[in-house]
mmCIF file of C-alpha atoms in Angstrom:
data_model
loop_
_atom_site.group_PDB
_atom_site.id
_atom_site.type_symbol
_atom_site.label_atom_id
_atom_site.label_comp_id
_atom_site.label_asym_id
_atom_site.label_seq_id
_atom_site.Cartn_x
_atom_site.Cartn_y
_atom_site.Cartn_z
ATOM 1 C CA MET A 1 0.000 0.000 0.000
ATOM 2 C CA ASP A 2 1.597 3.229 -1.200
ATOM 3 C CA ARG A 3 -0.745 5.720 0.464
ATOM 4 C CA PRO A 4 -0.943 6.300 4.244
ATOM 5 C CA VAL A 5 -2.906 3.698 6.171
ATOM 6 C CA ARG A 6 -6.193 5.063 7.483
ATOM 7 C CA ILE A 7 -6.963 3.772 10.987
ATOM 8 C CA ALA A 8 -10.400 3.987 12.593
ATOM 9 C CA LEU A 9 -10.252 4.234 16.388
ATOM 10 C CA ASP A 10 -13.083 3.620 18.826
ATOM 11 C CA ALA A 11 -12.048 6.455 21.127
ATOM 12 C CA MET A 12 -14.641 5.612 23.776
ATOM 13 C CA GLY A 13 -13.873 1.903 24.061
ATOM 14 C CA GLY A 14 -12.134 0.222 26.982
ATOM 15 C CA ASP A 15 -11.844 1.229 30.604
ATOM 16 C CA PHE A 16 -10.217 4.591 29.952
ATOM 17 C CA GLY A 17 -11.524 5.881 26.601
ATOM 18 C CA PRO A 18 -9.783 8.929 25.042
ATOM 19 C CA SER A 19 -7.285 9.214 27.926
ATOM 20 C CA VAL A 20 -5.598 6.073 26.554
ATOM 21 C CA VAL A 21 -6.652 6.060 22.888
ATOM 22 C CA ALA A 22 -5.384 9.568 22.057
ATOM 23 C CA PRO A 23 -1.931 9.198 23.704
ATOM 24 C CA ALA A 24 -1.621 5.755 22.078
ATOM 25 C CA ALA A 25 -2.303 7.273 18.673
ATOM 26 C CA ALA A 26 0.287 9.992 19.355
ATOM 27 C CA ALA A 27 2.856 7.377 20.389
ATOM 28 C CA PHE A 28 2.179 5.381 17.228
ATOM 29 C CA LEU A 29 2.690 8.500 15.100
ATOM 30 C CA ASN A 30 6.185 8.778 16.531
ATOM 31 C CA ARG A 31 6.934 5.390 14.960
ATOM 32 C CA GLN A 32 4.808 5.791 11.827
ATOM 33 C CA PRO A 33 4.401 9.490 10.952
ATOM 34 C CA ASN A 34 2.394 8.812 7.783
ATOM 35 C CA ALA A 35 -0.583 7.200 9.514
ATOM 36 C CA VAL A 36 -3.996 8.873 9.399
ATOM 37 C CA PHE A 37 -6.650 8.492 12.106
ATOM 38 C CA LEU A 38 -10.425 8.637 12.133
ATOM 39 C CA MET A 39 -11.344 8.962 15.796
ATOM 40 C CA PHE A 40 -14.933 8.184 16.770
ATOM 41 C CA GLY A 41 -16.364 9.429 20.049
ATOM 42 C CA ASP A 42 -17.273 12.431 22.163
ATOM 43 C CA GLN A 43 -15.602 15.413 20.519
ATOM 44 C CA LYS A 44 -15.444 17.394 23.781
ATOM 45 C CA GLN A 45 -13.475 14.598 25.450
ATOM 46 C CA ILE A 46 -11.169 13.996 22.487
ATOM 47 C CA GLU A 47 -10.312 17.567 21.442
ATOM 48 C CA PRO A 48 -8.145 18.521 24.465
ATOM 49 C CA TYR A 49 -5.677 15.746 23.576
ATOM 50 C CA LEU A 50 -5.457 16.969 20.007
ATOM 51 C CA THR A 51 -5.096 20.586 21.097
ATOM 52 C CA ALA A 52 -2.140 19.578 23.262
ATOM 53 C CA ASN A 53 -0.514 17.659 20.392
ATOM 54 C CA PRO A 54 -0.505 19.499 17.030
ATOM 55 C CA ILE A 55 1.106 16.540 15.259
ATOM 56 C CA LEU A 56 -1.707 14.245 16.369
ATOM 57 C CA ALA A 57 -4.289 16.904 15.499
ATOM 58 C CA ALA A 58 -2.926 17.201 11.951
ATOM 59 C CA ALA A 59 -3.255 13.446 11.432
ATOM 60 C CA THR A 60 -6.701 13.034 13.015
ATOM 61 C CA THR A 61 -10.295 13.635 12.003
ATOM 62 C CA ILE A 62 -12.889 13.445 14.776
ATOM 63 C CA ARG A 63 -16.289 11.927 14.035
ATOM 64 C CA HIS A 64 -18.557 12.912 16.907
ATOM 65 C CA THR A 65 -21.048 10.634 18.601
ATOM 66 C CA ASP A 66 -22.644 10.798 22.031
ATOM 67 C CA PHE A 67 -23.227 7.058 22.229
ATOM 68 C CA ALA A 68 -20.607 4.651 23.636
ATOM 69 C CA ILE A 69 -20.861 0.911 24.279
ATOM 70 C CA GLY A 70 -20.416 -0.049 27.932
ATOM 71 C CA MET A 71 -17.996 -2.765 28.952
ATOM 72 C CA ALA A 72 -20.839 -4.720 30.610
ATOM 73 C CA ASP A 73 -23.404 -4.335 27.797
ATOM 74 C CA LYS A 74 -24.909 -7.474 26.319
ATOM 75 C CA PRO A 75 -24.289 -7.916 22.561
ATOM 76 C CA SER A 76 -27.995 -8.182 21.632
ATOM 77 C CA LYS A 77 -28.925 -5.034 23.557
ATOM 78 C CA ALA A 78 -25.882 -3.108 22.329
ATOM 79 C CA LEU A 79 -26.646 -4.020 18.718
ATOM 80 C CA ARG A 80 -30.155 -2.624 19.015
ATOM 81 C CA ALA A 81 -29.119 0.544 20.823
ATOM 82 C CA GLY A 82 -25.724 1.263 19.281
ATOM 83 C CA ARG A 83 -26.092 0.211 15.670
ATOM 84 C CA ARG A 84 -25.033 3.099 13.414
ATOM 85 C CA THR A 85 -24.776 5.496 16.386
ATOM 86 C CA SER A 86 -22.062 4.188 18.729
ATOM 87 C CA SER A 87 -18.359 4.958 18.432
ATOM 88 C CA MET A 88 -17.656 1.232 18.067
ATOM 89 C CA TRP A 89 -20.095 0.683 15.215
ATOM 90 C CA MET A 90 -18.995 3.831 13.394
ATOM 91 C CA ALA A 91 -15.322 2.758 13.547
ATOM 92 C CA ILE A 92 -16.191 -0.647 12.090
ATOM 93 C CA GLU A 93 -18.482 0.900 9.481
ATOM 94 C CA ALA A 94 -15.648 3.165 8.322
ATOM 95 C CA VAL A 95 -13.825 -0.011 7.232
ATOM 96 C CA LYS A 96 -16.905 -1.270 5.401
ATOM 97 C CA LYS A 97 -17.346 2.071 3.591
ATOM 98 C CA GLY A 98 -13.682 2.138 2.570
ATOM 99 C CA GLU A 99 -13.000 5.251 4.638
ATOM 100 C CA ALA A 100 -10.547 3.315 6.831
ATOM 101 C CA ASP A 101 -8.256 0.354 6.203
ATOM 102 C CA CYS A 102 -8.602 -1.091 9.702
ATOM 103 C CA ALA A 103 -10.371 -0.503 13.009
ATOM 104 C CA VAL A 104 -9.083 -0.811 16.573
ATOM 105 C CA SER A 105 -11.139 -0.933 19.762
ATOM 106 C CA ALA A 106 -10.563 -1.805 23.406
ATOM 107 C CA GLY A 107 -14.295 -2.032 23.974
ATOM 108 C CA ASN A 108 -16.610 -4.860 24.974
ATOM 109 C CA THR A 109 -15.377 -8.015 23.203
ATOM 110 C CA GLY A 110 -18.748 -9.634 22.659
ATOM 111 C CA VAL A 111 -20.280 -6.473 21.260
ATOM 112 C CA LEU A 112 -17.262 -5.835 19.030
ATOM 113 C CA MET A 113 -17.480 -9.351 17.626
ATOM 114 C CA ALA A 114 -21.247 -9.120 17.072
ATOM 115 C CA MET A 115 -21.119 -5.667 15.491
ATOM 116 C CA SER A 116 -18.174 -6.600 13.276
ATOM 117 C CA LYS A 117 -19.915 -9.710 11.996
ATOM 118 C CA VAL A 118 -23.157 -7.841 11.276
ATOM 119 C CA CYS A 119 -21.457 -4.831 9.710
ATOM 120 C CA LEU A 120 -18.598 -6.443 7.757
ATOM 121 C CA GLY A 121 -19.730 -10.015 7.297
ATOM 122 C CA THR A 122 -17.323 -12.933 7.196
ATOM 123 C CA MET A 123 -14.982 -14.391 4.624
ATOM 124 C CA ALA A 124 -16.250 -17.201 2.448
ATOM 125 C CA GLN A 125 -16.564 -20.506 4.333
ATOM 126 C CA VAL A 126 -16.238 -18.797 7.722
ATOM 127 C CA ASP A 127 -19.281 -19.275 9.952
ATOM 128 C CA ARG A 128 -17.972 -17.620 13.116
ATOM 129 C CA PRO A 129 -14.870 -15.430 13.379
ATOM 130 C CA ALA A 130 -12.277 -16.200 16.035
ATOM 131 C CA LEU A 131 -10.103 -14.089 18.305
ATOM 132 C CA ALA A 132 -6.547 -14.886 17.265
ATOM 133 C CA ALA A 133 -3.796 -13.730 19.622
ATOM 134 C CA ILE A 134 -0.121 -13.326 18.795
ATOM 135 C CA TRP A 135 1.616 -15.021 21.725
ATOM 136 C CA PRO A 136 5.239 -14.425 22.812
ATOM 137 C CA THR A 137 7.126 -17.717 23.219
ATOM 138 C CA LEU A 138 10.633 -19.000 23.857
ATOM 139 C CA ARG A 139 10.978 -19.595 20.112
ATOM 140 C CA GLY A 140 9.542 -16.252 19.058
ATOM 141 C CA ARG A 141 5.807 -15.934 18.376
ATOM 142 C CA SER A 142 2.829 -18.231 17.927
ATOM 143 C CA ILE A 143 -0.813 -17.787 16.975
ATOM 144 C CA VAL A 144 -3.321 -18.935 19.626
ATOM 145 C CA LEU A 145 -7.017 -19.119 18.778
ATOM 146 C CA ASP A 146 -9.790 -18.906 19.815
ATOM 147 C CA VAL A 147 -9.050 -16.786 22.911
ATOM 148 C CA GLY A 148 -12.566 -15.642 23.675
ATOM 149 C CA ALA A 149 -14.955 -15.252 20.746
ATOM 150 C CA THR A 150 -17.112 -18.365 21.121
ATOM 151 C CA ILE A 151 -17.515 -20.772 24.002
ATOM 152 C CA GLY A 152 -17.445 -24.420 22.980
ATOM 153 C CA ALA A 153 -16.623 -26.101 19.679
ATOM 154 C CA ASN A 154 -17.338 -29.276 17.775
ATOM 155 C CA ALA A 155 -14.702 -31.153 15.810
ATOM 156 C CA GLN A 156 -15.319 -29.296 12.554
ATOM 157 C CA ARG A 157 -14.968 -25.946 14.339
ATOM 158 C CA PHE A 158 -11.538 -27.020 15.609
ATOM 159 C CA VAL A 159 -10.510 -27.874 12.045
ATOM 160 C CA ASP A 160 -11.773 -24.496 10.810
ATOM 161 C CA LEU A 161 -9.751 -22.755 13.539
ATOM 162 C CA ALA A 162 -6.649 -24.706 12.497
ATOM 163 C CA ILE A 163 -7.108 -23.595 8.886
ATOM 164 C CA MET A 164 -7.672 -19.940 9.844
ATOM 165 C CA GLY A 165 -4.777 -19.901 12.315
ATOM 166 C CA SER A 166 -2.333 -21.511 9.907
ATOM 167 C CA ALA A 167 -3.323 -19.026 7.193
ATOM 168 C CA MET A 168 -2.600 -16.170 9.582
ATOM 169 C CA ALA A 169 0.748 -17.708 10.611
ATOM 170 C CA ARG A 170 1.771 -18.202 6.974
ATOM 171 C CA SER A 171 1.023 -14.560 6.248
ATOM 172 C CA LEU A 172 2.396 -12.907 9.395
ATOM 173 C CA PHE A 173 5.401 -15.158 10.004
ATOM 174 C CA SER A 174 6.243 -16.038 6.374
ATOM 175 C CA LEU A 175 5.968 -19.756 7.064
ATOM 176 C CA GLU A 176 5.357 -22.169 4.215
ATOM 177 C CA ARG A 177 3.769 -24.892 6.350
ATOM 178 C CA PRO A 178 3.047 -23.809 9.948
ATOM 179 C CA THR A 179 2.879 -26.485 12.614
ATOM 180 C CA VAL A 180 -0.487 -26.829 14.370
ATOM 181 C CA GLY A 181 -1.381 -28.383 17.718
ATOM 182 C CA LEU A 182 -4.683 -28.960 19.519
ATOM 183 C CA LEU A 183 -4.636 -27.782 23.132
ATOM 184 C CA ASN A 184 -5.516 -30.719 25.373
ATOM 185 C CA VAL A 185 -5.063 -32.060 28.893
ATOM 186 C CA GLY A 186 -2.355 -34.421 27.644
ATOM 187 C CA VAL A 187 -0.621 -35.622 24.505
ATOM 188 C CA GLU A 188 -1.895 -39.203 24.470
ATOM 189 C CA VAL A 189 -4.472 -39.984 21.772
ATOM 190 C CA ILE A 190 -6.919 -41.351 24.360
ATOM 191 C CA GLU A 191 -6.945 -38.136 26.419
ATOM 192 C CA GLY A 192 -9.374 -35.247 26.155
ATOM 193 C CA ALA A 193 -12.980 -34.581 25.188
ATOM 194 C CA GLU A 194 -14.554 -36.472 22.296
ATOM 195 C CA GLU A 195 -14.765 -33.340 20.141
ATOM 196 C CA ILE A 196 -11.022 -32.763 20.441
ATOM 197 C CA LYS A 197 -10.210 -36.394 19.646
ATOM 198 C CA ALA A 198 -12.525 -36.281 16.625
ATOM 199 C CA ALA A 199 -10.849 -33.071 15.440
ATOM 200 C CA SER A 200 -7.450 -34.710 15.818
ATOM 201 C CA HIS A 201 -8.521 -37.544 13.520
ATOM 202 C CA LEU A 202 -9.748 -35.031 10.943
ATOM 203 C CA LEU A 203 -6.504 -33.058 11.018
ATOM 204 C CA GLN A 204 -4.426 -36.235 10.750
ATOM 205 C CA ASP A 205 -6.396 -37.220 7.647
ATOM 206 C CA LEU A 206 -6.078 -33.761 6.131
ATOM 207 C CA ASP A 207 -2.409 -34.092 5.095
ATOM 208 C CA SER A 208 -2.414 -30.500 3.847
ATOM 209 C CA PRO A 209 0.599 -28.740 2.261
ATOM 210 C CA THR A 210 -0.556 -25.552 4.001
ATOM 211 C CA LEU A 211 -0.286 -26.848 7.580
ATOM 212 C CA LYS A 212 1.456 -29.632 9.468
ATOM 213 C CA TYR A 213 -0.546 -31.160 12.292
ATOM 214 C CA ARG A 214 1.637 -32.138 15.253
ATOM 215 C CA GLY A 215 -1.063 -33.627 17.493
ATOM 216 C CA PHE A 216 -2.042 -32.576 21.004
ATOM 217 C CA VAL A 217 -0.153 -29.937 22.975
ATOM 218 C CA LYS A 218 -0.434 -29.092 26.669
ATOM 219 C CA GLY A 219 -0.733 -25.724 28.390
ATOM 220 C CA ASP A 220 2.995 -25.371 28.980
ATOM 221 C CA ASP A 221 3.667 -25.911 25.260
ATOM 222 C CA ILE A 222 2.105 -22.525 24.469
ATOM 223 C CA GLY A 223 4.911 -20.554 26.113
ATOM 224 C CA LYS A 224 7.537 -22.960 24.804
ATOM 225 C CA GLY A 225 6.446 -22.294 21.239
ATOM 226 C CA THR A 226 6.173 -26.029 20.543
ATOM 227 C CA VAL A 227 3.963 -25.277 17.524
ATOM 228 C CA ASP A 228 3.278 -22.224 15.385
ATOM 229 C CA VAL A 229 -0.493 -22.384 15.878
ATOM 230 C CA VAL A 230 -2.309 -23.524 19.024
ATOM 231 C CA VAL A 231 -5.988 -24.337 18.508
ATOM 232 C CA THR A 232 -8.590 -24.325 21.276
ATOM 233 C CA GLU A 233 -12.119 -23.046 21.912
ATOM 234 C CA GLY A 234 -12.898 -19.638 23.386
ATOM 235 C CA PHE A 235 -13.535 -20.634 26.995
ATOM 236 C CA THR A 236 -10.253 -22.495 27.445
ATOM 237 C CA GLY A 237 -8.345 -20.032 25.277
ATOM 238 C CA ASN A 238 -9.478 -17.045 27.303
ATOM 239 C CA ILE A 239 -8.540 -18.749 30.572
ATOM 240 C CA ALA A 240 -5.098 -19.511 29.145
ATOM 241 C CA LEU A 241 -4.712 -15.892 28.046
ATOM 242 C CA LYS A 242 -5.784 -14.432 31.383
ATOM 243 C CA THR A 243 -3.602 -16.910 33.277
ATOM 244 C CA ALA A 244 -0.557 -15.903 31.231
ATOM 245 C CA GLU A 245 -1.291 -12.206 31.764
ATOM 246 C CA GLY A 246 -1.764 -12.761 35.496
ATOM 247 C CA THR A 247 1.475 -14.713 35.755
ATOM 248 C CA GLN A 248 3.350 -11.951 33.990
ATOM 249 C CA LYS A 249 1.927 -9.360 36.391
ATOM 250 C CA GLN A 250 2.709 -11.580 39.370
ATOM 251 C CA ILE A 251 6.338 -11.992 38.306
ATOM 252 C CA ALA A 252 6.669 -8.239 37.747
ATOM 253 C CA ALA A 253 5.174 -7.511 41.181
ATOM 254 C CA LEU A 254 7.483 -10.002 42.898
ATOM 255 C CA LEU A 255 10.506 -8.476 41.197
ATOM 256 C CA ARG A 256 9.474 -4.976 42.273
ATOM 257 C CA GLU A 257 8.874 -6.186 45.807
ATOM 258 C CA GLY A 258 12.135 -8.094 45.992
ATOM 259 C CA ARG A 259 14.347 -5.266 44.829
ATOM 260 C CA GLY A 260 13.297 -3.057 47.757
ATOM 261 C CA HIS A 261 13.928 -5.514 50.586
ATOM 262 C CA SER A 262 17.550 -4.573 51.204
ATOM 263 C CA LEU A 263 20.421 -2.444 49.992
ATOM 264 C CA ILE A 264 22.024 -5.511 48.412
ATOM 265 C CA ALA A 265 18.790 -6.247 46.542
ATOM 266 C CA LYS A 266 18.672 -2.663 45.272
ATOM 267 C CA LEU A 267 22.276 -2.836 44.105
ATOM 268 C CA GLY A 268 21.602 -6.176 42.461
ATOM 269 C CA PHE A 269 18.676 -4.713 40.591
ATOM 270 C CA ILE A 270 20.756 -1.785 39.357
ATOM 271 C CA ILE A 271 23.467 -4.149 38.136
ATOM 272 C CA ALA A 272 20.940 -6.434 36.411
ATOM 273 C CA ARG A 273 18.657 -3.626 35.225
ATOM 274 C CA ASN A 274 19.245 -4.221 31.525
ATOM 275 C CA ALA A 275 18.436 -7.895 31.924
ATOM 276 C CA PHE A 276 15.193 -7.040 33.739
ATOM 277 C CA LEU A 277 14.215 -4.561 31.015
ATOM 278 C CA GLU A 278 14.888 -7.153 28.329
ATOM 279 C CA PHE A 279 12.785 -9.671 30.274
ATOM 280 C CA LYS A 280 9.918 -7.172 30.489
ATOM 281 C CA ALA A 281 10.122 -6.407 26.763
ATOM 282 C CA ARG A 282 10.002 -10.099 25.866
ATOM 283 C CA MET A 283 7.076 -10.801 28.205
ATOM 284 C CA THR A 284 4.987 -7.817 27.068
ATOM 285 C CA PRO A 285 5.835 -7.134 23.418
ATOM 286 C CA ARG A 286 3.688 -4.785 21.360
ATOM 287 C CA GLU A 287 2.872 -7.736 19.103
ATOM 288 C CA SER A 288 0.794 -9.335 21.884
ATOM 289 C CA SER A 289 -1.389 -6.298 22.507
ATOM 290 C CA GLY A 290 -4.722 -7.981 21.852
ATOM 291 C CA ALA A 291 -6.292 -10.198 19.210
ATOM 292 C CA LEU A 292 -7.318 -10.046 15.571
ATOM 293 C CA LEU A 293 -10.963 -10.825 14.780
ATOM 294 C CA LEU A 294 -9.933 -13.453 12.283
ATOM 295 C CA GLY A 295 -12.391 -14.469 9.579
ATOM 296 C CA LEU A 296 -14.082 -11.092 9.099
ATOM 297 C CA ASP A 297 -14.239 -9.407 5.706
ATOM 298 C CA GLY A 298 -12.214 -6.508 7.067
ATOM 299 C CA VAL A 299 -9.453 -5.786 9.587
ATOM 300 C CA VAL A 300 -10.712 -5.298 13.149
ATOM 301 C CA PHE A 301 -8.294 -5.588 16.068
ATOM 302 C CA LYS A 302 -9.348 -5.953 19.699
ATOM 303 C CA SER A 303 -7.080 -4.435 22.334
ATOM 304 C CA HIS A 304 -7.370 -5.204 26.043
ATOM 305 C CA GLY A 305 -10.110 -3.365 27.926
ATOM 306 C CA GLY A 306 -7.644 -2.174 30.540
ATOM 307 C CA ALA A 307 -4.881 -1.424 28.029
ATOM 308 C CA SER A 308 -2.333 1.271 28.761
ATOM 309 C CA ALA A 309 -1.393 3.768 26.066
ATOM 310 C CA ASP A 310 1.672 1.684 25.184
ATOM 311 C CA VAL A 311 -0.365 -1.507 24.852
ATOM 312 C CA PHE A 312 -3.071 0.189 22.775
ATOM 313 C CA SER A 313 -0.364 1.736 20.612
ATOM 314 C CA GLY A 314 0.885 -1.782 19.952
ATOM 315 C CA ALA A 315 -2.604 -2.827 18.906
ATOM 316 C CA ILE A 316 -2.728 0.067 16.461
ATOM 317 C CA GLY A 317 0.622 -1.086 15.097
ATOM 318 C CA ILE A 318 -0.565 -4.640 14.409
ATOM 319 C CA ALA A 319 -3.735 -3.477 12.663
ATOM 320 C CA HIS A 320 -1.687 -0.962 10.667
ATOM 321 C CA ASP A 321 0.792 -3.601 9.497
ATOM 322 C CA ILE A 322 -1.932 -6.075 8.529
ATOM 323 C CA ALA A 323 -3.621 -3.387 6.438
ATOM 324 C CA ARG A 324 -0.436 -1.960 4.938
ATOM 325 C CA HIS A 325 0.898 -5.307 3.759
ATOM 326 C CA GLY A 326 -2.449 -6.549 2.469
ATOM 327 C CA LEU A 327 -2.334 -9.494 4.854
ATOM 328 C CA LEU A 328 -6.132 -9.782 4.977
ATOM 329 C CA GLU A 329 -6.193 -10.623 1.268
ATOM 330 C CA GLU A 330 -3.313 -13.033 1.733
ATOM 331 C CA ILE A 331 -5.023 -14.704 4.686
ATOM 332 C CA ARG A 332 -8.209 -14.999 2.606
ATOM 333 C CA ASP A 333 -6.257 -16.678 -0.209
ATOM 334 C CA ARG A 334 -4.441 -19.005 2.193
ATOM 335 C CA MET A 335 -7.705 -20.004 3.819
ATOM 336 C CA SER A 336 -9.298 -20.705 0.454
ATOM 337 C CA GLU A 337 -6.371 -22.933 -0.509
ATOM 338 C CA SER A 338 -6.548 -24.786 2.780
ATOM 339 C CA TRP A 339 -10.294 -25.383 2.585
ATOM 340 C CA GLU A 340 -9.898 -26.717 -0.953
ATOM 341 C CA GLU A 341 -7.258 -29.119 0.342
ATOM 342 C CA HIS A 342 -9.599 -30.059 3.173
ATOM 343 C CA ALA A 343 -12.419 -30.811 0.737
ATOM 344 C CA VAL A 344 -10.120 -32.953 -1.412
ATOM 345 C CA ALA A 345 -8.966 -34.873 1.662
ATOM 346 C CA LEU A 346 -12.576 -35.598 2.655
ATOM 347 C CA GLU A 347 -13.424 -36.767 -0.865
ATOM 348 C CA GLY A 348 -10.409 -39.040 -0.727
ATOM 349 C CA GLY A 349 -11.596 -41.014 2.282
ATOM 350 C CA GLY A 350 -12.369 -38.746 5.195
ATOM 351 C CA GLN A 351 -16.096 -39.471 5.329
ATOM 352 C CA ALA A 352 -15.827 -41.594 8.469
ATOM 353 C CA SER A 353 -14.344 -38.622 10.251
ATOM 354 C CA VAL A 354 -17.184 -36.420 9.009
ATOM 355 C CA ALA A 355 -19.681 -38.739 10.690
ATOM 356 C CA THR A 356 -17.799 -38.254 13.937
ATOM 357 C CA VAL A 357 -18.035 -34.486 13.504
ATOM 358 C CA ILE A 358 -21.789 -34.597 12.960
ATOM 359 C CA SER A 359 -22.326 -36.666 16.077
ATOM 360 C CA ALA A 360 -20.186 -34.396 18.258
ATOM 361 C CA ASP A 361 -21.757 -31.829 20.591
ATOM 362 C CA GLY A 362 -22.719 -28.517 19.026
ATOM 363 C CA VAL A 363 -21.413 -25.063 19.751
ATOM 364 C CA THR A 364 -22.992 -22.777 22.326
ATOM 365 C CA ASP A 365 -23.670 -19.648 20.307
ATOM 366 C CA SER A 366 -23.872 -16.016 21.375
ATOM 367 C CA LYS A 367 -21.578 -16.423 24.347
ATOM 368 C CA PHE A 368 -18.480 -14.283 24.499
ATOM 369 C CA THR A 369 -15.579 -13.884 26.869
ATOM 370 C CA PRO A 370 -13.795 -10.521 27.262
ATOM 371 C CA ILE A 371 -10.062 -10.124 26.647
#
């Protein structure tokens, strides 16, 4: 993309609204001066931040609305009340109208998912989008999905997530054949719920050139980076995400507490300061600042509800890069290739596995978990 990337921001989303969104946009401009913002929200709350930062003001157009989605609002109610009028909807709609190349919000996850699906629609062959997180690991980065969009999954849903996640990994990480693992309580073939075991059989039969199925992975394999793509359903994925975030905060708190216990501890911290800063950077990289709503016919990125300006700035950066490099189109092409391979594999003898999928428990719809 030769022209500047146009980024739609839900200025009222999240726990802190413009007090985080505006400084995050300013921080991103320091790294990417050519970006252009459409900021949706209460003009009176947004304008003081632009007045204090002429560079941000020059790059930003405010679209006023009085209506903001609450963090506790139910998707069905929010859709009725906030459709076409809320800052969240208007940011998403800017992508649909072609006024923006991507949208970023820290608002209510369930509402964002529902509004995005209604407004943008999904890619071909995608029934329900997934929240796909970029996870820091010992090997670098992995894709983990679903981390909170839909609770529960049948075997076919797990296969669909594997195809979507591998397409994203191929595009973002330049991998020819990403490795994929199903998150499970153990690695033995007899372990886990029936839906997961049925999905494992399907993925084994797939034999796709676009992904390499490695079998089951356990919770500790996520941080190790054992595979490039970790597949799970939204309930388990969100728990894993929140557990990792809580562990990171716990470690940081213990380090802060420990360095103040004695003079020797303080001196030790000063000596090892660079190592601690490197540790912090690796545990909280900008690349893990939220999750992509993968499977939509447009780029929408969800940042954490309690995100700081630095974290939200990282979310802006990911959405910007996906739009600038045309990764949505590439992901769409990769997914199409993978589904064609999947169909060929089924025609070649996977019908027994399909019967297992049909008999598996269904998905509990319209349930969302915040990130």
